[in-house]
Amino acid sequence: MVVNAAESARVEQVKLLDRFSTNNKSLTGTLYLTATHLLFIDSQQKETWILHHHIGSVEKLALTTSGCPLVIQCKNFRIVHFIVPRERDCHDIYNSLLQLSKQAKYEDLYAFSYNPKQNDSERLRGWQLIDLAEEYKRMGVPNSNWQLSDANREYKICETYPRELYVPRIASKPIIVGSSKFRSKGRFPVLSYYHQNKEAAICRCSQPLSGFSARCLEDEHLLQAISKANPANRYMYVVDTRPKLNAIANRAAGKGYENEDNYSNIRFQFVGIENIHVMRSSLQKLLEVFDNIYFQYISVWTTYISVNGTKGLSVNDFYSGLESSGWLRHIKAVMDAAIFLAKAIMVENASVLVHCSDGWDRTSQVCSLGSLLLDSYYRTVKGFMVLIEKDWISFGHKFSERCGHLDGDPKEVSPVFTQFLECVWHLTEQFPQDFEFNEAFLLQIHEHIHSCQFGNFLGNCQKEREELKLKEKTYSLWPFLLDDQKKYLNPLYSSNSQKFAVLEPNTASFNFKFWRNMYHQFDRTLHPRESVCNIIMNMNEQNKQLEKDIKDLESKINKRKNEQIDGVLTKELLHPVHPESPIIKTSLCFKEQTLLPVNDTLRTIEGSNPADNRYSEYAEEFSKSEPAVVSLEYGVARMTC
Amino acid sequence: MEFAELIKTPRVDNVVLHRPFYPAVEGTLCLTGHHLILSSRQDNTEELWLLHSNIDAIDKRFVGPLGTIIIKCKDFRIIQLDIPGMEECLNIASSIEALSTLDSITLMYPFFYRPMFEVIEDGWHSFLPEQEFELYSSATSDWRLSYVNKEFAVCPSYPPIVIVPKSIDDEALRKVATFRHGGRFPVLSYYHKKNGMVIMRSGQPLTGTNGRRCKEDEKLINATLRAGKRGYIIDTRSLNVAQQARAKGGGFEQEAHYPQWRRIHKSIERYHILQESLVKLVEACNDQTHNMDRWLSKLESSNWLTHIKEILTTACLVAQCIDREGASILIHGTEGTDSTLQVTSLAQIILEPRSRTIRGFEALIEREWLQAGHPFQQRCAQSAYCNSKQKWESPVFLLFLDCVWQILRQFPCSFEFNENFLIMLFEHAYASQFGTFLGNNESERCKLKLQQKTMSLWSWVNRPSELSKFTNPLFEANNLVIWPSVAPQSLQLWEGIFLRWNRSSKYLDEAYEEMVNIIEYNKELQAKVNLLRRQLAELETKDGMQESP
């Protein structure tokens, strides 16, 4: 069974185990391999779709009596465990998946074949939905201090920057060119966010090529120009997001950081966020905490009864794993850096220049999160898309390398964007009314940075995207999310907050929690069984419908009253207002929404799920819970001997 | 004794009060027999009104003539009083110390408290054992009320009325009592109507090292089994601990003598281990400067969530045996007054929808904690800040409430009460104007004449104005058994208790308000739609009548 991309293959009698499933019985069904997806249909016709691009690793375990186990770990943190009856089939699937999940060329990615049945103009309109020029205008630039520079119009100065860059009006082209030569990858200081009220700016760049003593007058002038563009404060902060030690080490390689003595009016600050390699291995360690408990933790039932010996994950293992992974420490570091930015602008009216090494990972995290704290627009659905387009996509965060879209250097893969989403999630937890979107929105975006279904996150910079002709050959994700907006709205959002209502999160360590809905989004038994968010969301919807009904009813009643007064009797209005009562209708679908919407990727997620639905399903599962009995006996036997 | 003797300085001016989330206030400090009161002089409204019995520990410091008293409360709040004058400060401190550690229960505030509200229903009579029994008697006739403990002679920690198998007479009960720790013979804790399975609880059997047995005991617990059925004995201690207990005259049921029962040992911690755990956890939560690694390692080493997981797991196991396997259960640890009650009451939360209502939960506390003889007076004498280290001080009840909170979080619509209700119960268990949690068992409460001399907490709570604060707006009756996840990823630190004074909950409170508004608005709209529908229908029938004559 050799699978070509074009044809699909199937294997029958495959078992699917889920590591946290509620009973340790497996589902038996048929496994299909299509050009884009791995599909499993169980005997109840329930479908589980796994996009090839989501597959992070495939592992073939040692043959067992029931067949050959195949473990697939996905980039969206789903882990599935198949048992294929014949080793030969398993081997074929394994090989096919290895091939299909790692593409060598962009053109082979799903986005280039994905067809949502839109015509060219619809597609183009989709791409035009987010307009960054419009966004800079919204911020208030260009203005008397800031202007659009055409220096990079042909990507001549910096290949990884967008064409359109905003710089201080007094920074001449030679200064810009000079500065870019003194900055790693030519990424000279440019505007990222302009705070209209404070007239202060967040700027971004890469590290200076200062080595031990080099200086560059143009670069110094450019920084001075940024200071001067802020009439309210003469000094500016230069924030190096790296740990000091890393920055110092870079000096030996001719790079480094700004010497305060050479730049007038700068205040230099390290904030100590670790590099992509540390972050990658941190996530790895975090996930390993749960890996260790893989099949020892099959069901809730067995955890109730596992007493000695076959223990599931203990609380202490969990917290010591969480601690030693360092993950939350890194999240806190990013958050603290963003708060530093927000404070510099709000409290001191000072502009800030942010960089790390190349200025596309930590710098993107800190600039975007800082802007989100400062400007409530970025906390709306549309504004959040704009923010991602601006600070991540346009400024050259290397999505394709960081997400491993193509078969490339595994050392370039790093969960930098995932960390950004997690920081935003932590903010939504602390400020439940300040975000227009909900958690499902963040999860859905995370899903699509890896899915390669839309063009937005393909490539590593704008120049590359233009060369790939993504706008002609692929679709943009954002219009699809906007169409589905209802699923992503935070029902508690209070939209009347001020534009510049700044968020001041508490970053004492106890505020940071493990993001279960991200890292265990497919392990449904771990989630609350009733989702408050969904219930309130549905109730909001229902309220809108009821308001409409009231209007309808009132107008009908008035009409009828008038008719009676006029003595005109008509028969046609006699049928009821709504043949089916909207109340009944809405309460039927009351809790049926899943945490994550089922959309084109055809996900089968039951994050935190319909209450009643779930129970019946649950009860059904347990009514035939023989294994629990068996293991209980086993447990007892062990314990009483 | 007069309180005045203890109050050396009843009043000090120019005292500055610092407490979480409020700006410092300067005012006059007054000490009364039961309260510490600070009122700012400007508008004469009191700023602080603190029960002495809520004070867990105090520290004093002096900088020149300015003294500072740091008051650490049993609800984990920490407040600071800056008192001018060394003598005043010392006097105040020693008075607070004396007043917050009164030996005699009858000097406690509940004996002096006069309610400012009208009592609609006397809480002392809200949950009578007879009424509870009636709920069962419709479903089964295998059980009876026994008055054998009427004078508290058979078991000092049991209530006068208990539910036992019908076939066992009082004489047998007396014999069984001599075979069980503290005289706590097996009694009915819960009857599962769906399949007739039961949870019983007791003290450990006094088998000792030579394997004593008691025919009546065997007969009693076998009387609860249906023909051919087997039951489970859940010992909340590890096998090791249970074996060690034999040396002190205790022990566990031998298979040979109880062939129809299978014994499962769980290890739920007790006494000072829980107390130390609480001390560590509160200490970790109170230090905002901890870096992430230190915080996580402190949280871990407190072991609090490990205890939560262990207790919940045992409760789930019990519920599973009852509901899924159709097996009856006997639970005990050593005394049967702590971990046993945690497990029996949590199992009921899981199994019994009624115990998830406000009324049902109150009945549960009354039945499974107060009447079942959990020694509240001893366990809740001190909280996380006290150094006294008495063996009997232990946050057993708080752990139970925390477990309920964990389930509530996982099933936010299945409970009629909200988190505030649990927090309120925690506060009143440790310091209260009501008599409900005074004493260690019914016998002591009887002697103290609490019913006559103090007000019941339930009299206050069950008034509509109070109930509204504790009602969960999301509640929708759910008649199913609810199975919580006990995975560490699903358990969380109870922020409403442990971070309550360490960070502002302003935004969370506002969001909660908004949620309540949406739900209220929904109800309003539904009512209005129904009204309009009816109006329209009336108009239409009128039309019809006019039309068809």
XYZ file of C-alpha atoms in Angstrom, chain A residues 20 290 293 297 300-301 303-308 311-324 326 328-329 332 429-434 491-493 502 504 506 508-514 516 520 525-532 535-536 539-540 542-544 546-547 549-551 553-554 556-558 560-561 563-564 569-571 573-578 580-583 590-591 611-612 615-616 618-619 622-623 625 628-629 632-634 636-637 639-641, chain B residues 230 232 239 255 262-267 284-301 303-307 309-310 312-314 316-317 319-321 324-325 350 408-415 473-474 476-478 480-493 495 499 502-504 507-512 514-526 528-533 535-536 538-544 546-547:
228
model
C -7.435 10.458 28.738
C 2.182 14.222 30.587
C 1.828 9.000 32.250
C -3.606 7.092 32.897
C -10.781 8.618 35.132
C -11.944 5.347 36.557
C -7.347 6.935 38.607
C -10.087 6.678 41.173
C -8.953 3.197 42.023
C -5.253 3.166 41.264
C -3.904 3.075 44.739
C -0.489 1.592 44.912
C -0.337 5.648 39.833
C -1.416 8.304 37.415
C 0.284 11.645 37.383
C 0.579 12.853 40.954
C 0.049 16.446 41.959
C 3.686 16.651 42.962
C 4.916 15.251 39.648
C 2.737 17.751 37.876
C 3.980 20.782 39.769
C 7.598 19.755 39.827
C 7.347 19.076 36.091
C 5.719 22.434 35.558
C 8.449 24.068 37.583
C 11.381 22.327 35.964
C 10.351 26.652 33.248
C 5.462 29.626 33.223
C 8.648 31.431 34.168
C 5.913 35.644 33.098
C -8.261 35.504 32.750
C -7.356 38.588 34.749
C -9.524 40.966 32.748
C -12.575 38.944 31.789
C -14.453 41.927 30.392
C -11.748 43.655 28.411
C -20.173 37.303 26.155
C -18.966 39.404 29.079
C -17.090 41.946 26.949
C -4.483 50.458 29.869
C -2.235 46.620 34.473
C -0.771 41.469 38.300
C 2.909 37.895 41.026
C 3.754 34.291 40.265
C 0.518 32.884 41.631
C -1.398 34.512 38.792
C 0.109 32.198 36.214
C -1.628 28.923 35.662
C -1.187 25.989 33.405
C -5.158 23.310 30.238
C -4.967 19.386 26.778
C -12.235 14.436 30.441
C -9.861 16.911 32.015
C -12.119 19.878 31.346
C -15.025 21.313 33.250
C -18.148 19.507 32.157
C -20.196 22.635 31.830
C -18.882 25.725 30.102
C -19.996 28.993 31.616
C -23.923 29.195 28.313
C -23.619 32.950 28.649
C -27.933 33.379 26.473
C -26.713 36.596 24.889
C -31.100 34.224 22.936
C -31.593 37.651 24.478
C -31.117 39.275 21.101
C -36.089 37.655 22.478
C -35.700 41.394 22.029
C -39.607 38.771 19.357
C -40.822 41.383 21.791
C -40.722 44.025 19.085
C -45.172 40.846 19.250
C -45.673 44.443 20.295
C -48.575 42.783 16.103
C -50.527 43.555 19.219
C -50.684 47.237 18.312
C -54.460 44.182 16.070
C -55.646 46.732 18.568
C -57.691 46.944 13.641
C -60.154 46.329 16.379
C -61.233 42.249 11.008
C -58.768 40.313 9.070
C -58.197 36.679 9.254
C -52.981 37.472 11.084
C -54.481 34.721 13.049
C -51.648 32.310 12.747
C -49.169 32.460 15.596
C -46.208 34.761 15.455
C -43.607 32.099 15.319
C -42.211 27.214 16.609
C -41.608 29.079 19.771
C -38.160 30.635 19.755
C -37.814 29.866 23.408
C -28.757 25.899 24.592
C -25.593 24.222 25.597
C -23.759 19.577 29.839
C -26.734 17.368 29.342
C -23.898 13.382 30.711
C -25.950 11.044 28.638
C -20.971 9.815 29.753
C -23.553 7.684 31.412
C -20.085 4.023 32.039
C -23.070 1.788 31.903
C -17.797 0.004 32.213
C -13.414 -0.514 35.641
C -14.754 -3.492 37.504
C -10.999 -2.542 40.628
C -10.784 -6.205 41.457
C -7.196 -6.067 40.443
C -8.238 -4.805 45.593
C -6.269 -7.948 45.048
C -4.014 -4.062 48.177
C -5.304 -6.674 50.465
C -2.663 -9.274 49.959
C -20.606 -8.131 48.461
C -16.510 -2.730 50.237
C -2.553 -0.626 55.248
C -11.171 -10.974 55.804
C -13.471 -6.440 50.466
C -11.260 -3.930 52.115
C -9.589 -1.075 50.258
C -7.033 1.116 51.945
C -6.580 4.727 50.892
C -4.236 7.120 52.556
C 3.456 30.609 49.940
C 0.354 32.531 48.870
C 1.160 35.486 51.101
C 4.569 36.112 49.606
C 4.063 38.007 46.388
C 7.770 38.276 45.742
C 8.309 34.596 45.044
C 9.678 33.996 41.600
C 7.939 31.411 39.469
C 10.150 28.473 40.402
C 9.934 29.203 44.070
C 6.164 29.680 43.961
C 5.612 26.409 42.120
C 7.931 24.513 44.393
C 6.268 25.996 47.497
C 2.852 25.171 46.141
C 4.005 21.655 45.454
C 5.723 21.139 48.777
C 1.018 19.172 49.442
C -2.365 20.823 49.792
C -3.519 19.806 46.329
C -2.210 16.308 46.911
C -4.534 16.052 49.887
C -6.694 14.816 45.111
C -6.499 11.996 47.622
C -11.613 13.488 46.056
C -10.303 10.256 44.604
C -11.514 8.291 47.600
C -15.128 9.148 43.692
C -14.170 5.572 44.403
C -19.445 6.832 44.533
C -18.249 4.471 41.831
C -18.740 1.410 44.043
C -21.554 1.675 39.083
C -20.892 -1.552 40.874
C -21.281 13.374 43.614
C -18.270 23.167 41.616
C -15.650 24.499 39.220
C -15.988 21.449 37.027
C -19.786 21.520 37.137
C -20.564 25.215 37.413
C -24.265 24.752 36.620
C -25.049 21.796 38.839
C -24.881 23.547 42.187
C -27.300 32.144 38.876
C -26.247 29.354 36.511
C -30.033 24.183 36.538
C -31.116 21.120 38.410
C -29.048 18.185 37.242
C -27.303 12.891 37.302
C -24.313 11.620 39.154
C -21.450 14.039 38.498
C -18.008 12.558 38.012
C -15.235 15.060 38.587
C -11.806 14.745 37.061
C -9.147 14.179 39.693
C -6.182 14.666 37.358
C -3.702 17.245 38.686
C -4.317 19.344 35.578
C -7.942 19.640 36.602
C -7.348 20.649 40.207
C -6.680 24.256 41.042
C -5.652 26.440 43.895
C -8.061 31.487 44.779
C -5.436 34.574 47.239
C -3.370 38.988 48.128
C -4.798 40.333 44.955
C -7.726 42.391 43.924
C -12.363 42.614 37.586
C -13.501 39.103 38.359
C -16.294 40.436 40.573
C -17.405 42.844 37.876
C -17.453 40.048 35.320
C -19.540 37.962 37.686
C -22.221 41.153 34.323
C -22.970 37.462 34.038
C -25.724 37.799 36.631
C -27.132 40.741 34.685
C -27.277 38.769 31.465
C -29.079 35.924 33.181
C -31.517 38.259 34.929
C -32.168 40.077 31.686
C -32.859 36.774 30.002
C -35.456 35.906 32.592
C -37.073 39.313 32.193
C -37.245 38.977 28.435
C -38.692 35.504 28.618
C -42.176 39.593 28.748
C -42.388 37.443 25.632
C -44.729 35.073 27.402
C -46.884 37.951 28.559
C -47.088 39.453 25.085
C -47.874 36.081 23.571
C -51.991 39.192 25.114
C -51.832 38.507 21.431
C -56.334 36.894 23.792
C -56.741 39.524 21.122
C -56.875 36.846 18.501
C -59.526 34.801 20.267
C -61.519 37.981 20.805
C -61.290 38.620 17.094
C -62.236 35.070 16.393
C -66.364 38.573 16.994
C -65.943 37.021 13.660
